[in-house]
Structure formats: C-alpha cells, structure tokens
PDB file of C-alpha atoms in Angstrom:
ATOM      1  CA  UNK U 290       0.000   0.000   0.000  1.00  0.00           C
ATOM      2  CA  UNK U 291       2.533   2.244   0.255  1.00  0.00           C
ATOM      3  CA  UNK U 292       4.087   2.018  -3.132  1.00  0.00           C
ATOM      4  CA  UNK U 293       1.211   3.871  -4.294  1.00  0.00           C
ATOM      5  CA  UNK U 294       2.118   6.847  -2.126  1.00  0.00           C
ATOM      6  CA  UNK U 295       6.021   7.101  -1.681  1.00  0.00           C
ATOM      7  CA  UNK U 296       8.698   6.612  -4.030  1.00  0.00           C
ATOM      8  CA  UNK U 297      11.995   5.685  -1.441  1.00  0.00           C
ATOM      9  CA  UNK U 298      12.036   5.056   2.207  1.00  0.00           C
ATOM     10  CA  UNK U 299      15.297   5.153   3.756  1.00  0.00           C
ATOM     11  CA  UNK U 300      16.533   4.376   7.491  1.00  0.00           C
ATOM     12  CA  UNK U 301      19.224   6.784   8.188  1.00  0.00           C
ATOM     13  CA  UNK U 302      20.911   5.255  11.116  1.00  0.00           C
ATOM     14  CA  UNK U 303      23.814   8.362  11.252  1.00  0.00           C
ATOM     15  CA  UNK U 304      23.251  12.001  10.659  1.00  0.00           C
ATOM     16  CA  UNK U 305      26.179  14.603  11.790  1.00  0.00           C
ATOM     17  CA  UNK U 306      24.777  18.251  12.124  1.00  0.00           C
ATOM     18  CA  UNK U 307      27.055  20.829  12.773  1.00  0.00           C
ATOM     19  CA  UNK U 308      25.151  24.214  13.840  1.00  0.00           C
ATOM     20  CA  UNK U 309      26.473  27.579  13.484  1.00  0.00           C
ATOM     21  CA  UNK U 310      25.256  31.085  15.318  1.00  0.00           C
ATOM     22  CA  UNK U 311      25.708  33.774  12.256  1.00  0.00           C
ATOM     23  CA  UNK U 312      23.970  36.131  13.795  1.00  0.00           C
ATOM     24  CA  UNK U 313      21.029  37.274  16.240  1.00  0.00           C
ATOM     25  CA  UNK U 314      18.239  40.371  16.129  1.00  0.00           C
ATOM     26  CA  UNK U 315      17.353  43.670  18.268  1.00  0.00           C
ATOM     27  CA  UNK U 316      13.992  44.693  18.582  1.00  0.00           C
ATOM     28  CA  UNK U 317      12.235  42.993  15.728  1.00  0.00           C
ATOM     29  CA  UNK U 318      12.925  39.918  14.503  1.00  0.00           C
ATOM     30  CA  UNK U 319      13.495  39.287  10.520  1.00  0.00           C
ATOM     31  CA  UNK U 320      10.572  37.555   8.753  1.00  0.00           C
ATOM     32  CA  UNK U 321      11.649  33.863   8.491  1.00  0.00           C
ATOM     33  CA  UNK U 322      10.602  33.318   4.575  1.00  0.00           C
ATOM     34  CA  UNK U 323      12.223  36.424   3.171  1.00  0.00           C
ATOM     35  CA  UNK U 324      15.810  36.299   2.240  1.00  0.00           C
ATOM     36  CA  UNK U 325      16.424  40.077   3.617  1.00  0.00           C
ATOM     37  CA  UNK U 326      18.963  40.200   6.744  1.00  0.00           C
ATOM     38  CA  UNK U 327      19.201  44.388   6.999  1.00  0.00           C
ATOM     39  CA  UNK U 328      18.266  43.745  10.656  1.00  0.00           C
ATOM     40  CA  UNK U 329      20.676  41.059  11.554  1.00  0.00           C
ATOM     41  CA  UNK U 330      23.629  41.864  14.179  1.00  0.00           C
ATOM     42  CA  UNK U 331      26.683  39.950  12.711  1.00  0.00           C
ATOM     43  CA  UNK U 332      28.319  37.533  15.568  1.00  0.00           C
ATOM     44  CA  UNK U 333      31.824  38.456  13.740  1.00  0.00           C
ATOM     45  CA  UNK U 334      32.626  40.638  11.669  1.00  0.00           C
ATOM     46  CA  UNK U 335      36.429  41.037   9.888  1.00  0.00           C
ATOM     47  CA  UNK U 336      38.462  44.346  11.518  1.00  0.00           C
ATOM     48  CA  UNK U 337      42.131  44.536  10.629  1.00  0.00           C
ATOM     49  CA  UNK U 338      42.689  42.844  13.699  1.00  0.00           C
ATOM     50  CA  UNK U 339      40.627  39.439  12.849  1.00  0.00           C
ATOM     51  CA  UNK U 340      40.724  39.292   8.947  1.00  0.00           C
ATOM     52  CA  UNK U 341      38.829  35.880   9.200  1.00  0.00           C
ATOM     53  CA  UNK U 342      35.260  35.382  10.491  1.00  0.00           C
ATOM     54  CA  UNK U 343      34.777  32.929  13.018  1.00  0.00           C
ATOM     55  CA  UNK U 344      31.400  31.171  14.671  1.00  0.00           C
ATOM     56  CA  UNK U 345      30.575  29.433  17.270  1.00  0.00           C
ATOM     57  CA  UNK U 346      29.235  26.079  16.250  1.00  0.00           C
ATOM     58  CA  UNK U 347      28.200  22.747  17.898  1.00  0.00           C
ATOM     59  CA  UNK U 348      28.399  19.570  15.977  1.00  0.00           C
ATOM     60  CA  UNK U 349      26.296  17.009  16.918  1.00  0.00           C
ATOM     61  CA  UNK U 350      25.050  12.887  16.251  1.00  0.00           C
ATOM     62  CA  UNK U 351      22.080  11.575  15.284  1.00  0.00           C
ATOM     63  CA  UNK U 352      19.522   9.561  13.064  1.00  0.00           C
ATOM     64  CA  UNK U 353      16.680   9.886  10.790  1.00  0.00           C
ATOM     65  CA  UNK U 354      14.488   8.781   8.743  1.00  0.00           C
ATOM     66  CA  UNK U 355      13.763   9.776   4.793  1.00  0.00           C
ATOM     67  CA  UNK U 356      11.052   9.514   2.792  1.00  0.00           C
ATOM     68  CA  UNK U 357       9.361  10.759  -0.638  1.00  0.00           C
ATOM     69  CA  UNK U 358       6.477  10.759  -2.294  1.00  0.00           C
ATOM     70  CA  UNK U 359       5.243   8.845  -5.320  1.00  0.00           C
ATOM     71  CA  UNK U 360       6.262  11.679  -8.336  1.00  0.00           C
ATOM     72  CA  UNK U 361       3.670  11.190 -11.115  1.00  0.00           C
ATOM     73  CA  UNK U 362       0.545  10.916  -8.428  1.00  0.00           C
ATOM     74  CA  UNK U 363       1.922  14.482  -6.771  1.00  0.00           C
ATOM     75  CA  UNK U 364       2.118  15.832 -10.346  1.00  0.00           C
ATOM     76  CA  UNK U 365      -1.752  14.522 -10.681  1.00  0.00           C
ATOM     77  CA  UNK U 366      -2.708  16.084  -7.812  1.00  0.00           C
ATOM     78  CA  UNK U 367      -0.798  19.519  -7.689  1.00  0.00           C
ATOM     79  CA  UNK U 368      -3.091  20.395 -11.180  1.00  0.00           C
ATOM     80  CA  UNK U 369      -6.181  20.473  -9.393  1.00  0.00           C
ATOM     81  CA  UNK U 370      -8.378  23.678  -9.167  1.00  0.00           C
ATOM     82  CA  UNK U 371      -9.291  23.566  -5.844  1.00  0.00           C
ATOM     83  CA  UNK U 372      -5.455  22.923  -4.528  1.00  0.00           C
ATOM     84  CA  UNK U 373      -4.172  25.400  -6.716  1.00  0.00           C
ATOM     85  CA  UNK U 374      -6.746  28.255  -5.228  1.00  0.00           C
ATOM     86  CA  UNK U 375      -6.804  27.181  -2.036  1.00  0.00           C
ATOM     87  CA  UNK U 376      -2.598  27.162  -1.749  1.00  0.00           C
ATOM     88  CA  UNK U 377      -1.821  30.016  -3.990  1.00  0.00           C
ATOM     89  CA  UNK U 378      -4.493  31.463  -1.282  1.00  0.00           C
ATOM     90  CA  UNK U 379      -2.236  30.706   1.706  1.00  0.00           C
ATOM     91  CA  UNK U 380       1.103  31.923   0.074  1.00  0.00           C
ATOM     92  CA  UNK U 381      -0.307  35.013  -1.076  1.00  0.00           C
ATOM     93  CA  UNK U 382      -1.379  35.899   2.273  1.00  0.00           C
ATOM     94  CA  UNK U 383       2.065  34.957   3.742  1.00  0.00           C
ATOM     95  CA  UNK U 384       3.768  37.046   1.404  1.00  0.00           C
ATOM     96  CA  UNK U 385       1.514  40.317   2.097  1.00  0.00           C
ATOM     97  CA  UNK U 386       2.145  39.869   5.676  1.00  0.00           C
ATOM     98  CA  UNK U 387       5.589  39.079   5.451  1.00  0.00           C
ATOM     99  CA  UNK U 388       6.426  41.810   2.833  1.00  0.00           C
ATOM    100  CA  UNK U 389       3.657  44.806   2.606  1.00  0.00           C
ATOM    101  CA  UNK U 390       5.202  47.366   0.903  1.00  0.00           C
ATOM    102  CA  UNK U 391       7.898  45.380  -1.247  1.00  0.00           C
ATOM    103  CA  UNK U 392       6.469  43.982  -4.023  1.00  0.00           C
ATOM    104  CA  UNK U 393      10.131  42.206  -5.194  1.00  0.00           C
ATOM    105  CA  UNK U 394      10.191  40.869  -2.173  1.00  0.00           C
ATOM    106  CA  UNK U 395       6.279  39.408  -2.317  1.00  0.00           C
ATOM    107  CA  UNK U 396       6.886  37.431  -6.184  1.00  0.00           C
ATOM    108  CA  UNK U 397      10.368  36.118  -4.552  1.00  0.00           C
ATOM    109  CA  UNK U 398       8.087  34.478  -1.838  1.00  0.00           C
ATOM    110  CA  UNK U 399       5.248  33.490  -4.300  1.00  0.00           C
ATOM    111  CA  UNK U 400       7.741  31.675  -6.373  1.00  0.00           C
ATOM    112  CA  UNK U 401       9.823  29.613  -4.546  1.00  0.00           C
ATOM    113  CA  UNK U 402       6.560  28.306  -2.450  1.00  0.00           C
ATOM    114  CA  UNK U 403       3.966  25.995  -3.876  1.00  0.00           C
ATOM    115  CA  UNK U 404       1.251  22.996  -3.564  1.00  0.00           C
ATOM    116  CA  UNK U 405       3.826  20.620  -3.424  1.00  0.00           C
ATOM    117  CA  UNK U 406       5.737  22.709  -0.441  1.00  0.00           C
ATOM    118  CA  UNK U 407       2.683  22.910   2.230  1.00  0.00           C
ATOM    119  CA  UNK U 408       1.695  18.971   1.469  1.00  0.00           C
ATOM    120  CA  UNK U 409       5.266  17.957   2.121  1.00  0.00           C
ATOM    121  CA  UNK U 410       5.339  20.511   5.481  1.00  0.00           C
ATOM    122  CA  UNK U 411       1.388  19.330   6.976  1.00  0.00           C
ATOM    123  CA  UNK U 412       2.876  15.787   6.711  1.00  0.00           C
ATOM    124  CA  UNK U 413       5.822  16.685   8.278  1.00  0.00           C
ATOM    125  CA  UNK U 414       4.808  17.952  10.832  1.00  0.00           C
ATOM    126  CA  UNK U 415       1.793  14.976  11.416  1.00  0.00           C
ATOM    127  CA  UNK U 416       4.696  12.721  11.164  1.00  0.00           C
ATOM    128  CA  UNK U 417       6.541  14.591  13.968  1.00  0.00           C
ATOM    129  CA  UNK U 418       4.012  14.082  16.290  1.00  0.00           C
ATOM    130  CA  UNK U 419       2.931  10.585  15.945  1.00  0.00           C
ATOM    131  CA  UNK U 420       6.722   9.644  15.638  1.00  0.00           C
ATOM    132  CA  UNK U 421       7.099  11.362  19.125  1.00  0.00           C
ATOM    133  CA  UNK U 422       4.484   8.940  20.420  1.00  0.00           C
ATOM    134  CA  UNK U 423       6.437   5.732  19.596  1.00  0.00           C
ATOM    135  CA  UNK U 424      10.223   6.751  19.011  1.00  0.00           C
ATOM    136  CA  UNK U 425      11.301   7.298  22.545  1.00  0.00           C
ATOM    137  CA  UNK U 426      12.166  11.605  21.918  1.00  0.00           C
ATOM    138  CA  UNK U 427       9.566  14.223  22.476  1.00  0.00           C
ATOM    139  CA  UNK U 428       8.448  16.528  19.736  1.00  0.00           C
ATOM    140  CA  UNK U 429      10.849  19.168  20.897  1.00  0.00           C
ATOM    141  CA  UNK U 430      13.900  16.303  20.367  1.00  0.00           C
ATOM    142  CA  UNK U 431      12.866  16.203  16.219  1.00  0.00           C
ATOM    143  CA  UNK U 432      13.587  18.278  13.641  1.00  0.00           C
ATOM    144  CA  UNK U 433      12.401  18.549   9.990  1.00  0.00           C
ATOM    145  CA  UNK U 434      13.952  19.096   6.539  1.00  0.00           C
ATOM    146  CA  UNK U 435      11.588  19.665   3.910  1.00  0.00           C
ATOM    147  CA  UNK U 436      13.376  19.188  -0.402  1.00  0.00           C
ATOM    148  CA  UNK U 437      11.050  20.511  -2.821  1.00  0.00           C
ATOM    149  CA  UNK U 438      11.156  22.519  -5.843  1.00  0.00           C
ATOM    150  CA  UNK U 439       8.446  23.001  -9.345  1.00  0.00           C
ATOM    151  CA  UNK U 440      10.340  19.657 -10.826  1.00  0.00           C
ATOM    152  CA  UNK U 441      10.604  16.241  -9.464  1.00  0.00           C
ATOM    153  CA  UNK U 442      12.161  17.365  -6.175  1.00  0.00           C
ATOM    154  CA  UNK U 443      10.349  16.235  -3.001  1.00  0.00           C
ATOM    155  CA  UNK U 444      11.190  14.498   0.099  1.00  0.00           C
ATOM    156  CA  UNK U 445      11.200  14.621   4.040  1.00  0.00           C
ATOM    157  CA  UNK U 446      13.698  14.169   6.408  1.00  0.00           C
ATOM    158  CA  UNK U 447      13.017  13.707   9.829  1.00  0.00           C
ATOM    159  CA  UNK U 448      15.591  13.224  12.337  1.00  0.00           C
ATOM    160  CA  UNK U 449      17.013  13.585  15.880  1.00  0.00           C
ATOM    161  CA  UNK U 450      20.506  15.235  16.686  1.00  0.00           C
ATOM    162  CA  UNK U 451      22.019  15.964  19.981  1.00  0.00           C
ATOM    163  CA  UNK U 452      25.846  15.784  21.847  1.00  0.00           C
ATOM    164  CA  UNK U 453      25.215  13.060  23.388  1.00  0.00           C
ATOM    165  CA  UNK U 454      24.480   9.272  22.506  1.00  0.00           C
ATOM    166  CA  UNK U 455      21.050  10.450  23.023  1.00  0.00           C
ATOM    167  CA  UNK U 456      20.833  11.539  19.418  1.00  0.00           C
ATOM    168  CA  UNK U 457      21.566   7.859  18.186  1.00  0.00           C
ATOM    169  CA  UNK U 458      19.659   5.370  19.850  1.00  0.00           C
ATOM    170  CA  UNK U 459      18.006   4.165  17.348  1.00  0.00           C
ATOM    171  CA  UNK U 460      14.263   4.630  17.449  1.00  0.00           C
ATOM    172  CA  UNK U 461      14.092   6.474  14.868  1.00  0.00           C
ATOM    173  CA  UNK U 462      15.504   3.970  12.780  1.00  0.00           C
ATOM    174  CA  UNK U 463      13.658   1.671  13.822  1.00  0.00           C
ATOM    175  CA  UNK U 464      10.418   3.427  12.658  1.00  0.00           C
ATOM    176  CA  UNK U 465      11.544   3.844   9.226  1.00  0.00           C
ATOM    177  CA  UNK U 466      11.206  -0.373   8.558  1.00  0.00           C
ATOM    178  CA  UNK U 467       8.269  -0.305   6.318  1.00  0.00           C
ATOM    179  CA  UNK U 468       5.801  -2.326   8.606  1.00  0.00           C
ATOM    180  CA  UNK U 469       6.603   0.801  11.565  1.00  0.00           C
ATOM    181  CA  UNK U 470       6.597   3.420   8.764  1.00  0.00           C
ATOM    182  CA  UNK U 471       2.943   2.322   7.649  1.00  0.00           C
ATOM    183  CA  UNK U 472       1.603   2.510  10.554  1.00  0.00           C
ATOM    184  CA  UNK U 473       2.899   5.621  11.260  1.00  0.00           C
ATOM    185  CA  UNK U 474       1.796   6.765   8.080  1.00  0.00           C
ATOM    186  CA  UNK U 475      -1.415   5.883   8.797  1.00  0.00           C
ATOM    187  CA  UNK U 476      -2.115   7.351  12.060  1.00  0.00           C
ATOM    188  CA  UNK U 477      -0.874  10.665  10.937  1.00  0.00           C
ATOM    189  CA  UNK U 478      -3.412  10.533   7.782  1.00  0.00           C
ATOM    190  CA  UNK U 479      -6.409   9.923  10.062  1.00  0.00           C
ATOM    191  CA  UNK U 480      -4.856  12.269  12.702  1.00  0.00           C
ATOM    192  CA  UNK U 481      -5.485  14.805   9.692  1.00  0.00           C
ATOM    193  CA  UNK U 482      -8.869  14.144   9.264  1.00  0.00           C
ATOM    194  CA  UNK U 483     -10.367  15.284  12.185  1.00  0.00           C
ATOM    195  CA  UNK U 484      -9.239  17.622  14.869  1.00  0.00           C
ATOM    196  CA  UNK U 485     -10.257  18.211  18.902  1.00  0.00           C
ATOM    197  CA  UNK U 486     -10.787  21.817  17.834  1.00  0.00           C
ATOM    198  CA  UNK U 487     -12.748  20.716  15.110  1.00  0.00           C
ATOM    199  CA  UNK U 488     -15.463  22.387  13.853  1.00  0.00           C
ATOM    200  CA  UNK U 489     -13.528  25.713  14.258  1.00  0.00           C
ATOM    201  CA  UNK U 490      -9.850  23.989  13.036  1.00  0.00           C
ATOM    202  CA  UNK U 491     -11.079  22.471   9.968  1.00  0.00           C
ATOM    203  CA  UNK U 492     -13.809  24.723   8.435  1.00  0.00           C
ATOM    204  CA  UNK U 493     -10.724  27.460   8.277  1.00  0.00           C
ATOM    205  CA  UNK U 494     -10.946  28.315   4.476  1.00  0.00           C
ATOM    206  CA  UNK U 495      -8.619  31.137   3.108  1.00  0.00           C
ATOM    207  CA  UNK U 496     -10.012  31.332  -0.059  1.00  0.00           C
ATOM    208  CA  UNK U 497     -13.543  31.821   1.743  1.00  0.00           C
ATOM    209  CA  UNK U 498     -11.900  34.378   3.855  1.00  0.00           C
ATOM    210  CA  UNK U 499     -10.301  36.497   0.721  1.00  0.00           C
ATOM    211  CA  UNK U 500     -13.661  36.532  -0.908  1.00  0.00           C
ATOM    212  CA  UNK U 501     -14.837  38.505   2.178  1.00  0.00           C
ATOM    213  CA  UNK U 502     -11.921  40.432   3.026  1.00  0.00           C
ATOM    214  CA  UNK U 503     -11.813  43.457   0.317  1.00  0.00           C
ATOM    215  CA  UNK U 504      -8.078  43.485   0.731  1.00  0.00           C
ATOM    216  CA  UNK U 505      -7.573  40.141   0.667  1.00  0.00           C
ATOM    217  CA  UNK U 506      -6.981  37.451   2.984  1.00  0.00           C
ATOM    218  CA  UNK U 507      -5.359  37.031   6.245  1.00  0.00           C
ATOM    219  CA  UNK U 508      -4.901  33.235   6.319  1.00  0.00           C
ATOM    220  CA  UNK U 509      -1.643  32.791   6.832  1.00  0.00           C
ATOM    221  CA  UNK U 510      -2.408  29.020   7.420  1.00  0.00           C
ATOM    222  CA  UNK U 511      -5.231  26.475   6.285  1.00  0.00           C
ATOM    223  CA  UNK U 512      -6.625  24.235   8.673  1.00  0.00           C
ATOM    224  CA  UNK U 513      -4.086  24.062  11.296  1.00  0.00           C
ATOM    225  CA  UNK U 514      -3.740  24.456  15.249  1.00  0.00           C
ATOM    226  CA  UNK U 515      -1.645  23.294  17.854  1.00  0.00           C
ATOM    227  CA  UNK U 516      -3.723  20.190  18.359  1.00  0.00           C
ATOM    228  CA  UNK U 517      -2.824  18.997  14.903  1.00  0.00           C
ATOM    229  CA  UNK U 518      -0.384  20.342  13.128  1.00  0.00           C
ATOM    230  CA  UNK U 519       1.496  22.755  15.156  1.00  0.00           C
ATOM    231  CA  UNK U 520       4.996  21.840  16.538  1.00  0.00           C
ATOM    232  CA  UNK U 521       7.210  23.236  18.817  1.00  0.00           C
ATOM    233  CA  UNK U 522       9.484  25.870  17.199  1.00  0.00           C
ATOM    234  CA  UNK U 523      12.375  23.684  17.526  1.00  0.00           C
ATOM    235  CA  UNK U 524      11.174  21.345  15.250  1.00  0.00           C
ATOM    236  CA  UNK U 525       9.800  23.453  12.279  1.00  0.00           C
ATOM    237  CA  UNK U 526      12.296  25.251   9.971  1.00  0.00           C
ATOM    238  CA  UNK U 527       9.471  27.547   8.771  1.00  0.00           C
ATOM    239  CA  UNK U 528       8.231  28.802  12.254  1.00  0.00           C
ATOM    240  CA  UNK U 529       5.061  26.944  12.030  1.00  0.00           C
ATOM    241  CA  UNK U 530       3.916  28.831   9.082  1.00  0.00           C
ATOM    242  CA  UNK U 531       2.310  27.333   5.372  1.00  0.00           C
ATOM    243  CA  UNK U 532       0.520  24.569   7.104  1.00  0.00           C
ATOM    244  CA  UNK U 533      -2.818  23.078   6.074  1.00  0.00           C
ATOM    245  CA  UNK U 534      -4.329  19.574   6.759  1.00  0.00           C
ATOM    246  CA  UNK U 535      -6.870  19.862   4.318  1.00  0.00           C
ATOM    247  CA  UNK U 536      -3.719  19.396   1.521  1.00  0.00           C
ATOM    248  CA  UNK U 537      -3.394  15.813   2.881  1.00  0.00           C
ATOM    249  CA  UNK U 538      -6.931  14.510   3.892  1.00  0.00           C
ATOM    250  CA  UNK U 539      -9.975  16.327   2.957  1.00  0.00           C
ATOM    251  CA  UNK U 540      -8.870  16.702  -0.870  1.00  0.00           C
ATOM    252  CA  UNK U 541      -5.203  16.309  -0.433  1.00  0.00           C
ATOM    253  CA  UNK U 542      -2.817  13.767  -2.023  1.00  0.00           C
ATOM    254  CA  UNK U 543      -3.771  10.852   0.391  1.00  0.00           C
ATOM    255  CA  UNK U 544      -7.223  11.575   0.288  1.00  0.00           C
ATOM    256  CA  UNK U 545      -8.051   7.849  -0.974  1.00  0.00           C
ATOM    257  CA  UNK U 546      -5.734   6.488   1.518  1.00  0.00           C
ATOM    258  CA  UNK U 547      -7.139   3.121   3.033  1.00  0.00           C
TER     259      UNK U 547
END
C-alpha cells in the first residue's frame, strides 16, 4: 500500500549536524521566509585585527528517517483547481504579511513556495508528532527538513541530533522499517482528518476568507492548530507557518488512503 504513495524510504541510522550562530536580532525579529537580513547583528565581523570570520558552532550525532512521495501521483494532484486556489491562497497571504510594501520581495516568496511545499510541510509535521508517540524523543527532540522545488524534487527528512548518545539510539531507525513506517503513516493521515478543535480547526478556508476580506486574505495558514499540526518551534524550519491539513486529507494527495 505504500508504493502507491512514496517513491523511497530510507533508514538513516547516522546524521552529523554541525550548527552555526551567524547572527542574532534587536527589537524585531526578521521575517523567516524572506531572504532580507538588513536587521541582523553579525556575531563576527572582519576588523584589521581578525581578517577571518569565526562562529561558534556545535556539531552534533544523530539519526533519521527519509522519505518521498510517489512523483507522477503528486504531479496529478498539484493540477487540481481547488489545490491550486486554495494554496496560492495561503502563500499570497504569507507574502503580504511578510512583505507589505515590497512587491520584489512578495513574487520572490510566491515563487519559490507551492502545492507541493505545504503537502510535504502538513505531513511533516503529522509525522513529527505521531513519531514522538512511539520513538522514545519528544516533539521538541525532532527536527524537519523539507526538499522541494516546481520539478521532481520532493522528500522529508526527519531526524534527531544531539551531543550526546542520546541523538543515536536508534528509534528512529527503527520506525523507518516499512511495517513501523505504515503505521505511522497511517495514524498521521487519520490524525489529519479530524481535529479536537474541530469544527472551528477544519472549516478554516482562506479562499472563503479572501472573498470577504476586500483586501484580501489574512490566512496565513489552512486548517491548522496546535492540536494537529502545530509543533514546537524547535522542530519546524518555517516557524510553524504554510501549514494546512486539508492538503493531505480532505482533498489532499492521500485523500483515498485506506
């Protein structure tokens, strides 16, 4: 069954990260999906005394697991009306809010984001939690990196890195054999389907919402809260932001899922 949905599953049993602190904000942070740093205080910065930058980094140990999904059926499905309005929706109001009054800035944002981009982050992020449930780390303990461009690109890498042994223990691992993964899988699909703040969660609808907002929408997220979809800010690499079950349910790409 799940050959019909993925294309690769891979158990990643190492993963070295090695994070660097390039530089921190005053007063207002930077907005996390536009590639302008004006506002970022440099850690370093080269003087005639210290020609060469240096930063302090941490390298940590882990494991992961890796997945993607099937190509042809997420080219199938990213062609649909209603995904195509209802996305293009949700980046266009993410793009307003993140950039008002630069309109560079706004296409930058509306290009590199698409369909295929807020399926691959939703299931992410449902993965994350049920994987917490069964792996042995708390949400807070997994991290997320999302591949995806207008191509063939897509995949998800989920993973746990720390100093210690912690980091490699293996449960991760052990969830990405394809009998685990499945189930997994499957729990985060019907996870999607219904929420505990349901009816208010999942009858969010941004295109709805621009159609009675003059100046557009201010959806910055579909159907998303933090009893579904929301992780801790540790584990998203997009601050929680371009989420929307309905993309993997309701009328999403696992929406005949048995």
């Amino acid at each position: 069954n799940l050959k019909k949905y993925l294309s690769s599953l891979k158990q990643i049993s190492r993963i070295t990260t090695i994070s660097a602190l390039y530089g921190f904000t005053r007063s207002e942070p930077p907005d996390p999906l536009s590639p302008n740093e004006d506002k970022m205080q440099r850690v370093t910065t080269s003087t005639h005394k210290h020609e060469q930058k240096w930063l302090p980094g941490v390298q940590n140990v882990g494991e992961g697991v890796f997945f993607s999904l099937n190509p042809d059926k997420l080219k199938k499905w990213e062609i649909l009306d209603d995904v195509k309005k209802r996305c293009s929706t949700i980046i266009e109001s993410q793009s307003a809010f993140a950039q008002p009054r630069d309109e560079k800035r706004r296409k930058e944002i509306e290009d590199r984001y698409n369909e295929r981009f807020i399926l691959l982050h939703t299931l992410s992020h449902l993965i994350i939690k049920q994987m917490a449930r069964y792996a042995g780390y708390n949400e807070a303990s997994l991290k997320e990196r999302i591949y995806w461009d207008n191509d063939e690109r897509n995949g998800i890498l989920i993973y746990a890195s720390s100093g210690t042994s912690e980091g490699s223990l293996g449960g991760l691992v052990r969830l990405g054999q394809p009998d685990e993964f499945a189930r997994i899988l499957n729990d985060s699909i019907k996870k999607s389907r219904s929420c505990s703040r349901d009816p208010i969660c999942g009858e969010t609808d941004p295109v709805d919402d621009k159609k009675r907002r003059l100046g557009g929408s201010i959806k910055l997220t579909g159907s998303a809260c933090h009893s579904c979809c929301i992780v801790p800010e540790t584990s998203c690499a997009f601050f929680n932001q371009l989420l929307d079950r309905w993309t993997v349910s309701e009328s999403g790409f696992f929406r005949d899922f048995e």
